Amino acid sequence: MSNALLLNDKSRGSKPGYAPSVDESDLHTEHMVLNMGPSHPATHGTTKFILKLEGETVADVDIHIGYLHRGFEKMCESGTWAQVLPYTDRLNYSSPLCNNVGYVLAVEKLLGIEVPDRAKYIRALVCEMSRITDHFTAIGAGALELGGYTPFLYGVQAREMFYELVEELTGARLTTAFTRIGGVKHDLTSDFWEHVDAVLPEVERLMIDVDKLLTNNRIFYDRMVDVGTISQDDAISYGFTGICLRSTGVGYDVRKDYPYLIYDRLDFDVPVGHRGDNYDRYLCRVEEIRQSIRMMKQIREQMEPGPIAVDDWGVVLPPKDAVYNSIEAMIAHFKLIMEGVKVPRGEVYSYTEAGNGELGFYLVSDGSGRPYRLRIRPPCFALMSGLKKMIVGKLLADIVPTYDTINMIGGENDR
Amino acid sequence: MSQQVLDQIVKRFSDSVLSTHAHRGDETVVLHRNALVAVVQFLRDDPQMAFNFCVDITAVDLSAMPDYVGPRFEVVYHFHSLSHKHRIRLKVPLEEADLELDSLSHLYGGANWFEREVWDMFGVRFRNSPDHRRILLYEEFVGHPLRKDYPQRGYQPLIDMPTLPRPDEELPPLASEDL
């Protein structure tokens, strides 16, 4: 492998004991092209990096995505509005509930309906639980990339506890499909909060362990600080949102700036970094987990009993008892299942804060029961387009932690 | 989103604005394509507007929309201002025969990938784009799948599907078919 940086360094010729017989700067050098991926053990998700290397420094990179493209937006056009919901689980599968909530909020915006308070609280609660699992995945995997297997296990253990809570609520760990247009699938289980009480101290203990292992760890620190740096202007220009934007010092969080559900009633802080590097993204994630736990506690105090879905059989399925015993409910049930929710003609863009940033849904309805066009604005997609800025000029080995801290999720990025 | 932004655009670019509406609080300006770059430049650089954030670029194929008469495609832009906290949607109608539009890559770094996706899925060409390859699909792919005339289940495998034909049967064609 030729090394252009060293060969062009003329000062080497003057060092004692090193007298080259030819002028090395005239030697033919070329970049080494290295193909990394699409299936590489260190990249979680299928992305291909075609790297041009100067020694170990990345001179240029061409990022290829799309290996997990399933024609999501095309598929959505063939089903009813409600049938799209299970697909949204498969967007960001680290935090499926955030996608569920984002999607139904978009449809409700187009319908012009508002769900009851309790449904809003339940949605916010599941969003925060999902955000925690998302961040634990990213933190744990980030440590794993750098050879830290123990923090990964602690992170996964904490994540698992939240997955169990999610499973208790929704019946599934990842493929949740919990929300409904007009409400949520069902209420919290009777002993849900007891289980939360049992889990939270354990999670806090694990977080302290992870913190002790990583935050002041010399190796971790050196590999993360000033690696994968992006300036504030670049981050904005590339459309970064979420943790990656906040790590550069911009305090933009949809939950704070455009409160949806009940986030305006919760007291929480938005952590921001200042360097825009991997370490700041790590710290922001840790702090967001703390804030999410804080929000869960507030939600518990504020939540009051009440209906969990709107009382409109044109939107929400009637109760089973009514379906079996009255013709009106039977007809409503049949029409909802066969024709779908009649969403009025129009278009909306609705956005929520998902695990990776602003998850947007742009919906176009032609007035029938099926989406005419359903566009997902994935936060990862913008992050991946800016990834080049973050890795060019840095070392090859730094791609791996940088790629992890932007937390690219194939399902969301490639759709 | 903001009504004030919408009024400003209408005032300054009255010749190029085809229509405006604000459905469910989303202010939308439908623009002539020649004015796109000028409008976006104004939106980005004017201190009152300060739309420093290109949220999303996508398109819609309106050919299957009931009771719709007009250009077949619409390219849809969403912008956001982080400092003023307002949003706006721009739409540019495009005729099928002339699917070309100016690129915004020189204004927003993130625009390029979004435009590549619009090219990939709808076949809209962006002039002066620094990189105009497909992004989610492979270069050999024929057609643009999010167009309404692309079949819902069109198969176009890059490598032949492993189906074994009977001896008296020819290989199935690779072209897309509605199954």
XYZ file of C-alpha atoms in Angstrom:
594
model
C 0.000 0.000 0.000
C 1.421 3.370 -0.947
C 1.311 6.148 1.526
C 1.077 9.547 -0.096
C 1.250 11.495 3.139
C 4.575 10.047 4.197
C 6.129 9.969 0.757
C 5.421 13.630 0.151
C 6.984 14.628 3.426
C 10.313 16.005 2.260
C 11.611 16.592 5.780
C 12.254 12.904 6.124
C 15.166 13.179 3.720
C 17.107 15.353 6.127
C 16.878 12.968 9.023
C 20.169 11.372 9.957
C 20.575 7.882 8.681
C 17.929 8.307 6.019
C 19.310 9.419 2.674
C 17.017 8.489 -0.190
C 18.723 8.054 -3.502
C 15.711 9.388 -5.426
C 13.330 12.249 -4.801
C 10.403 10.395 -3.309
C 7.932 13.158 -4.044
C 8.046 12.154 -7.694
C 7.111 8.586 -6.966
C 3.831 7.389 -8.280
C 1.261 7.179 -5.505
C -2.389 6.424 -5.666
C -5.272 6.091 -3.281
C -6.228 2.701 -2.097
C -9.879 1.940 -2.685
C -11.453 -0.150 0.016
C -14.947 -1.519 -0.070
C -16.534 -1.690 3.372
C -19.887 -3.399 3.541
C -22.732 -3.786 2.731
C -22.518 -6.674 5.140
C -19.755 -5.760 7.512
C -19.568 -7.009 11.098
C -18.932 -3.520 12.451
C -21.759 -1.755 10.658
C -25.112 -2.453 12.246
C -27.278 -2.310 9.215
C -26.407 -2.713 5.602
C -24.539 0.258 4.195
C -21.716 0.194 1.723
C -18.801 2.579 2.113
C -16.504 2.841 -0.875
C -13.485 4.420 0.701
C -10.507 6.116 -0.835
C -7.683 5.828 1.619
C -4.477 7.727 2.058
C -2.706 5.413 4.386
C -5.204 5.083 7.188
C -6.848 8.438 6.499
C -10.119 8.577 4.610
C -9.597 10.814 1.584
C -13.039 10.352 0.112
C -16.056 8.161 0.635
C -19.057 7.182 -1.392
C -21.901 5.950 0.784
C -24.390 3.537 -0.747
C -27.663 2.943 1.029
C -30.842 1.175 0.047
C -29.967 -2.418 0.838
C -33.004 -2.713 3.093
C -35.383 -0.965 0.724
C -38.724 -2.782 0.859
C -40.884 -0.350 -1.058
C -42.491 0.834 2.138
C -44.197 3.888 0.658
C -45.507 1.849 -2.273
C -46.824 -0.859 0.058
C -48.688 1.720 2.120
C -50.663 2.801 -0.929
C -52.223 -0.638 -1.257
C -53.760 -0.944 2.215
C -56.191 1.042 4.303
C -54.978 3.768 6.650
C -55.147 1.364 9.582
C -53.253 -1.355 7.756
C -50.239 0.920 7.419
C -49.742 0.927 11.171
C -47.951 -2.436 11.499
C -45.569 -1.372 8.739
C -44.456 1.586 10.840
C -43.058 -0.813 13.454
C -40.517 -1.780 10.849
C -39.197 1.723 10.311
C -36.962 2.411 13.262
C -37.134 -0.959 14.942
C -35.176 0.297 17.945
C -38.082 2.515 18.896
C -41.178 1.202 17.107
C -43.661 2.937 19.381
C -42.383 6.387 18.407
C -43.184 5.530 14.792
C -46.642 4.223 15.716
C -47.416 7.447 17.531
C -45.966 9.624 14.766
C -48.086 7.923 12.149
C -51.412 8.082 13.958
C -50.824 11.720 14.879
C -50.384 12.482 11.188
C -53.599 10.709 10.230
C -55.451 12.425 13.064
C -54.156 15.781 11.909
C -55.579 15.060 8.465
C -58.850 13.895 10.029
C -58.936 16.910 12.333
C -59.636 14.948 15.484
C -58.087 15.033 18.918
C -57.797 12.015 21.173
C -58.789 11.977 24.857
C -56.242 12.986 27.477
C -55.575 9.516 28.780
C -54.725 8.266 25.300
C -52.290 11.155 24.946
C -50.594 10.255 28.210
C -50.332 6.608 27.250
C -48.847 7.575 23.898
C -46.299 9.875 25.495
C -45.449 7.158 27.993
C -44.805 4.513 25.350
C -42.833 7.026 23.278
C -40.513 7.698 26.175
C -40.062 3.999 26.897
C -39.194 3.465 23.265
C -36.776 6.359 23.286
C -35.000 4.798 26.247
C -34.628 1.460 24.460
C -33.351 3.282 21.386
C -30.708 5.205 23.328
C -29.607 2.154 25.311
C -29.103 0.304 22.039
C -27.018 3.119 20.607
C -24.907 3.563 23.741
C -24.354 -0.152 24.259
C -23.491 -0.783 20.646
C -21.218 2.263 20.632
C -19.176 0.774 23.438
C -19.162 -2.565 21.668
C -17.679 -1.008 18.535
C -14.737 0.156 20.603
C -14.180 -3.214 22.216
C -16.169 -2.590 25.387
C -18.266 -5.687 25.690
C -19.331 -5.201 29.317
C -21.133 -1.856 28.899
C -22.914 -3.359 25.936
C -24.248 -6.153 28.119
C -25.345 -3.702 30.801
C -27.030 -1.544 28.194
C -28.821 -4.499 26.692
C -29.876 -5.672 30.131
C -31.463 -2.306 30.860
C -33.057 -2.253 27.430
C -34.451 -5.701 28.024
C -36.264 -4.502 31.137
C -38.010 -1.841 29.098
C -38.776 -4.333 26.371
C -40.526 -6.414 28.993
C -42.636 -3.431 29.984
C -43.413 -2.811 26.323
C -44.298 -6.461 25.911
C -46.644 -6.282 28.865
C -48.436 -3.336 27.290
C -48.479 -4.297 23.656
C -47.912 -8.034 23.513
C -44.758 -7.725 21.482
C -41.233 -6.487 21.999
C -40.601 -4.916 18.620
C -43.619 -5.355 16.373
C -45.860 -3.413 18.694
C -48.555 -1.766 16.504
C -49.952 -0.349 19.711
C -51.598 2.890 18.716
C -54.837 3.211 16.788
C -56.166 6.032 14.679
C -58.224 7.843 17.309
C -56.646 6.314 20.400
C -54.570 3.418 21.616
C -55.146 -0.308 21.484
C -55.929 -0.724 25.170
C -55.348 0.777 28.563
C -52.358 0.134 30.813
C -52.395 -3.190 32.593
C -53.513 -3.039 36.219
C -50.076 -3.684 37.697
C -48.085 -1.823 35.061
C -46.832 0.889 37.403
C -45.737 -1.702 39.978
C -43.560 -3.264 37.321
C -42.197 0.154 36.409
C -41.375 0.732 40.067
C -39.476 -2.519 40.138
C -37.577 -1.748 36.935
C -36.533 1.871 37.388
C -34.093 1.407 40.323
C -32.485 -1.494 38.460
C -32.124 0.623 35.333
C -30.661 3.507 37.294
C -28.131 1.135 38.839
C -27.180 -0.165 35.399
C -26.873 3.375 34.095
C -24.432 4.191 36.873
C -22.436 1.100 35.925
C -22.353 2.071 32.268
C -21.435 5.614 33.248
C -18.552 4.404 35.412
C -17.278 2.152 32.662
C -17.475 4.650 29.825
C -17.731 8.336 30.643
C -14.296 8.790 32.204
C -12.705 5.829 30.528
C -9.440 6.944 28.928
C -9.762 4.644 25.909
C -13.393 5.465 25.301
C -12.765 9.177 25.758
C -9.826 9.257 23.333
C -11.731 7.350 20.703
C -14.838 9.529 20.962
C -13.686 13.104 21.591
C -13.163 15.149 18.423
C -14.089 12.178 16.296
C -16.975 12.391 13.871
C -17.186 16.121 14.415
C -19.674 18.207 12.488
C -20.068 21.967 12.740
C -23.359 23.563 13.661
C -23.768 25.145 10.224
C -23.129 21.878 8.428
C -25.504 20.006 10.695
C -28.282 22.486 9.936
C -27.506 22.544 6.235
C -27.694 18.777 6.035
C -30.997 18.702 7.860
C -29.736 16.991 11.008
C -32.254 16.618 13.791
C -32.395 14.891 17.132
C -29.288 13.989 19.101
C -26.917 14.721 16.239
C -28.165 18.301 15.884
C -28.330 18.859 19.623
C -24.756 17.652 20.071
C -23.642 20.679 18.024
C -25.370 23.065 20.398
C -28.721 23.652 18.706
C -31.445 22.967 21.232
C -34.090 21.933 18.732
C -36.411 19.266 20.032
C -39.893 18.847 18.553
C -41.237 17.982 21.999
C -40.146 21.407 23.287
C -40.466 23.593 20.205
C -43.711 22.249 18.766
C -45.246 20.353 21.696
C -47.558 17.554 20.680
C -49.526 15.137 22.887
C -48.984 16.377 26.454
C -45.317 17.362 26.296
C -46.196 20.963 27.155
C -47.414 19.746 30.538
C -44.190 17.914 31.362
C -41.136 19.434 32.938
C -38.006 18.227 31.167
C -34.712 19.547 29.877
C -33.206 19.229 26.440
C -29.511 18.370 26.740
C -27.192 19.961 24.185
C -23.519 19.468 23.449
C -21.053 21.969 22.085
C -18.439 20.077 20.051
C -20.726 18.045 17.817
C -18.536 14.975 18.184
C -19.210 11.390 19.166
C -18.594 12.014 22.835
C -21.205 14.770 22.971
C -23.691 12.522 21.244
C -22.977 9.832 23.820
C -23.463 12.280 26.704
C -26.677 13.660 25.189
C -28.077 10.158 24.899
C -27.286 9.346 28.524
C -28.943 12.541 29.664
C -31.985 11.960 27.477
C -32.518 8.602 29.109
C -32.568 10.360 32.488
C -35.012 12.948 31.159
C -37.255 10.248 29.727
C -37.363 8.464 33.073
C -38.212 11.803 34.674
C -41.053 12.223 32.185
C -42.377 8.738 32.888
C -42.656 9.625 36.573
C -44.516 12.848 35.795
C -46.862 11.054 33.428
C -47.720 8.638 36.206
C -48.666 11.491 38.511
C -50.634 13.468 35.945
C -52.529 10.624 34.321
C -56.186 10.294 35.204
C -58.716 7.609 34.382
C -60.788 8.181 31.301
C -61.492 6.957 27.784
C -58.524 5.841 25.691
C -60.052 6.439 22.272
C -62.415 8.882 20.600
C -66.060 7.925 20.621
C -66.560 7.870 16.871
C -67.353 4.648 15.052
C -66.247 6.205 11.810
C -62.689 6.198 13.125
C -62.372 3.651 15.941
C -63.766 0.141 15.906
C -66.914 -0.211 18.058
C -66.664 -2.412 21.165
C -67.076 -6.117 20.438
C -70.157 -6.332 22.614
C -71.929 -3.744 20.478
C -70.771 -5.366 17.232
C -72.411 -8.655 18.191
C -75.607 -7.104 19.502
C -76.491 -4.121 17.309
C -76.746 -3.699 13.592
C -75.293 -0.153 13.630
C -72.097 -1.272 15.313
C -71.894 -4.269 13.022
C -72.124 -2.046 9.949
C -69.580 0.410 11.375
C -67.191 -2.458 12.089
C -67.621 -3.918 8.616
C -67.134 -0.595 6.870
C -64.048 0.280 8.909
C -62.419 -3.061 8.191
C -63.355 -3.296 4.531
C -63.130 0.327 3.440
C -60.955 1.920 6.085
C -61.215 5.261 7.797
C -62.612 7.842 5.397
C -59.904 10.474 5.605
C -60.966 13.716 3.922
C -59.136 14.853 0.844
C -56.091 16.967 1.559
C -52.475 16.883 2.599
C -50.627 17.345 5.870
C -47.094 17.172 7.165
C -46.917 15.991 10.739
C -43.702 15.606 12.700
C -42.704 14.126 16.012
C -39.485 13.579 17.887
C -38.470 9.956 17.376
C -35.343 8.261 18.673
C -33.129 9.773 15.996
C -34.797 13.109 15.429
C -37.667 14.614 13.537
C -39.753 11.835 12.055
C -42.131 13.377 9.561
C -45.136 11.957 7.771
C -46.394 13.719 4.677
C -49.802 12.321 3.827
C -51.947 12.932 0.776
C -55.497 11.649 0.830
C -57.890 11.419 -2.087
C -60.880 10.964 0.206
C -61.034 7.192 -0.055
C -60.091 4.782 2.707
C -56.564 4.287 1.441
C -53.525 6.571 1.538
C -52.992 8.185 -1.842
C -49.408 9.001 -1.000
C -47.566 8.408 2.213
C -44.131 9.887 2.555
C -41.900 9.273 5.519
C -39.216 11.784 6.310
C -36.710 9.580 8.099
C -34.296 11.387 10.415
C -31.559 8.866 9.555
C -31.633 9.714 5.884
C -30.479 13.279 6.513
C -27.888 12.026 8.992
C -26.510 9.563 6.479
C -26.207 12.260 3.821
C -24.067 14.258 6.233
C -21.999 11.285 7.355
C -19.471 11.974 4.619
C -18.657 15.312 6.243
C -18.024 13.541 9.511
C -15.624 10.868 8.322
C -13.576 12.386 5.504
C -10.148 13.403 6.744
C -10.395 11.149 9.762
C -9.002 7.702 10.365
C -10.543 4.599 8.899
C -11.090 3.119 12.350
C -13.144 6.154 13.378
C -15.855 5.360 10.864
C -17.181 2.610 13.077
C -17.943 4.624 16.242
C -19.169 7.586 14.174
C -21.505 5.401 12.217
C -22.802 4.040 15.484
C -23.420 7.356 17.209
C -25.548 8.649 14.367
C -27.497 5.432 14.971
C -28.457 4.617 11.409
C -31.378 2.211 11.375
C -31.780 0.489 8.043
C -35.523 0.073 8.279
C -36.040 3.785 8.618
C -33.271 4.937 6.327
C -34.024 2.669 3.382
C -37.749 2.134 4.014
C -46.313 27.066 9.894
C -46.883 30.720 9.329
C -49.405 32.812 7.473
C -47.024 35.763 7.499
C -44.417 33.868 5.461
C -47.048 32.913 2.953
C -48.146 36.540 2.575
C -44.556 37.662 2.057
C -43.981 35.145 -0.722
C -47.208 36.120 -2.443
C -46.273 39.785 -2.188
C -42.765 39.407 -3.550
C -43.283 36.729 -6.151
C -46.853 37.387 -7.205
C -46.060 36.502 -10.840
C -44.789 33.034 -9.979
C -47.239 31.993 -7.283
C -49.910 29.820 -8.836
C -52.032 29.342 -5.730
C -51.862 29.127 -1.951
C -53.763 27.265 0.704
C -53.505 26.424 4.387
C -55.089 23.060 5.029
C -54.984 21.980 8.699
C -52.550 24.751 9.511
C -49.970 23.804 6.885
C -49.345 26.915 4.779
C -48.626 25.908 1.221
C -47.462 27.877 -1.797
C -47.778 26.393 -5.269
C -45.023 27.862 -7.403
C -43.990 27.998 -11.011
C -40.809 25.988 -11.368
C -38.742 28.830 -12.818
C -39.098 30.790 -9.603
C -38.149 27.959 -7.252
C -34.490 28.829 -6.692
C -35.198 32.554 -6.310
C -37.944 31.906 -3.769
C -35.903 29.444 -1.766
C -32.897 31.772 -1.837
C -35.112 34.534 -0.481
C -36.584 32.239 2.164
C -33.136 31.187 3.296
C -31.334 34.521 3.278
C -33.967 37.050 4.323
C -33.599 37.671 8.077
C -37.368 37.794 8.497
C -37.696 34.363 6.906
C -34.440 32.597 7.873
C -35.496 29.189 6.624
C -32.152 27.580 7.319
C -33.504 24.068 7.427
C -34.608 21.983 4.465
C -36.800 19.384 6.129
C -37.866 17.240 3.231
C -38.142 17.017 -0.521
C -40.537 14.566 -2.087
C -42.991 14.289 -4.938
C -46.517 13.119 -5.636
C -47.854 11.498 -8.781
C -51.357 12.892 -9.161
C -52.358 10.864 -12.201
C -54.658 8.598 -10.192
C -56.240 11.357 -8.111
C -59.993 11.377 -8.768
C -61.397 14.522 -10.415
C -57.965 16.025 -10.814
C -56.991 17.944 -13.913
C -53.533 19.422 -14.132
C -49.868 18.567 -14.325
C -49.120 14.983 -13.391
C -46.377 15.527 -10.830
C -45.856 17.805 -7.911
C -42.498 18.159 -6.181
C -43.081 19.042 -2.542
C -40.605 20.945 -0.359
C -40.835 21.490 3.376
C -38.760 24.201 5.017
C -38.316 25.110 8.621
C -36.721 28.047 10.379
C -34.944 27.089 13.577
C -34.703 30.683 14.798
C -38.218 31.903 13.983
C -39.908 28.547 14.455
C -42.059 28.693 11.394
C -42.565 26.286 8.540
C -43.683 26.477 4.947
C -44.470 24.024 2.205
C -43.654 24.762 -1.426
C -45.097 22.751 -4.277
C -43.932 22.824 -7.853
C -46.223 21.217 -10.450
C -44.456 19.492 -13.324
C -45.792 18.166 -16.602
C -44.867 14.614 -17.415
C -43.315 15.596 -20.749
C -40.844 17.959 -19.119
C -39.766 16.619 -15.764
C -36.935 18.971 -14.966
C -36.342 21.236 -12.052
C -33.445 23.241 -10.623
C -31.491 21.582 -7.879
C -31.265 23.140 -4.434
C -28.026 21.362 -3.562
C -26.044 24.593 -3.576
C -28.350 26.062 -0.929
C -28.778 23.089 1.382
C -26.259 20.281 1.757
C -28.980 17.799 2.588
C -31.037 18.562 -0.516
C -28.932 16.375 -2.772
C -29.910 13.039 -1.259
C -33.565 13.982 -1.108
C -33.426 14.978 -4.771
C -31.714 11.724 -5.644
C -34.584 9.905 -4.003
C -37.142 11.905 -5.978
C -35.280 11.002 -9.163
C -35.129 7.379 -8.085
C -38.798 7.063 -7.180
C -40.466 9.486 -9.610
C -37.999 10.200 -12.396
C -37.778 13.938 -11.878
C -34.501 15.376 -13.202
C -32.693 18.035 -11.206
C -30.563 20.487 -13.160
C -27.091 21.310 -11.802
C -27.182 18.499 -9.315
C -23.695 17.447 -8.175
C -24.699 13.806 -7.957
C -27.630 12.403 -9.872
C -27.473 8.666 -9.308
C -30.260 6.539 -7.938
C -30.091 6.178 -4.192
C -32.323 3.454 -2.786
C -32.579 1.275 -5.870
C -29.833 -0.106 -8.055
C -28.653 1.562 -11.251
C -29.993 -1.263 -13.434
C -33.548 -0.732 -12.202
C -36.012 0.116 -14.958
C -38.714 2.675 -14.207
C -39.615 4.712 -11.156
C -41.639 2.703 -8.656
C -43.633 5.362 -6.838
C -45.333 6.444 -10.036
C -48.915 5.323 -10.046
C -48.490 3.362 -13.277
C -45.785 1.189 -11.760
C -47.470 -2.040 -10.638
C -48.041 -2.529 -6.949
C -46.195 -5.843 -7.090
C -43.729 -5.348 -9.870
C -40.812 -7.723 -9.542
C -37.496 -6.657 -10.949
C -34.821 -8.753 -9.323
C -31.209 -7.877 -9.950
C -30.392 -11.567 -10.030
C -32.792 -14.053 -11.636
C -35.356 -15.469 -9.273
C -34.500 -19.098 -8.561
C -37.471 -20.602 -10.365
C -36.841 -23.779 -12.274
C -38.744 -23.898 -15.561
C -40.170 -27.139 -16.841
C -38.286 -28.474 -19.881
C -41.039 -27.438 -22.277
C -41.360 -23.949 -20.816
C -39.429 -20.805 -21.511
C -37.880 -18.730 -18.733
C -40.314 -16.193 -17.282
C -39.625 -12.641 -18.470
C -37.824 -10.392 -16.018
C -39.905 -7.352 -16.820
C -42.319 -6.202 -14.181
C -45.782 -7.672 -14.191
C -48.779 -7.014 -12.065
C -49.322 -10.336 -10.350
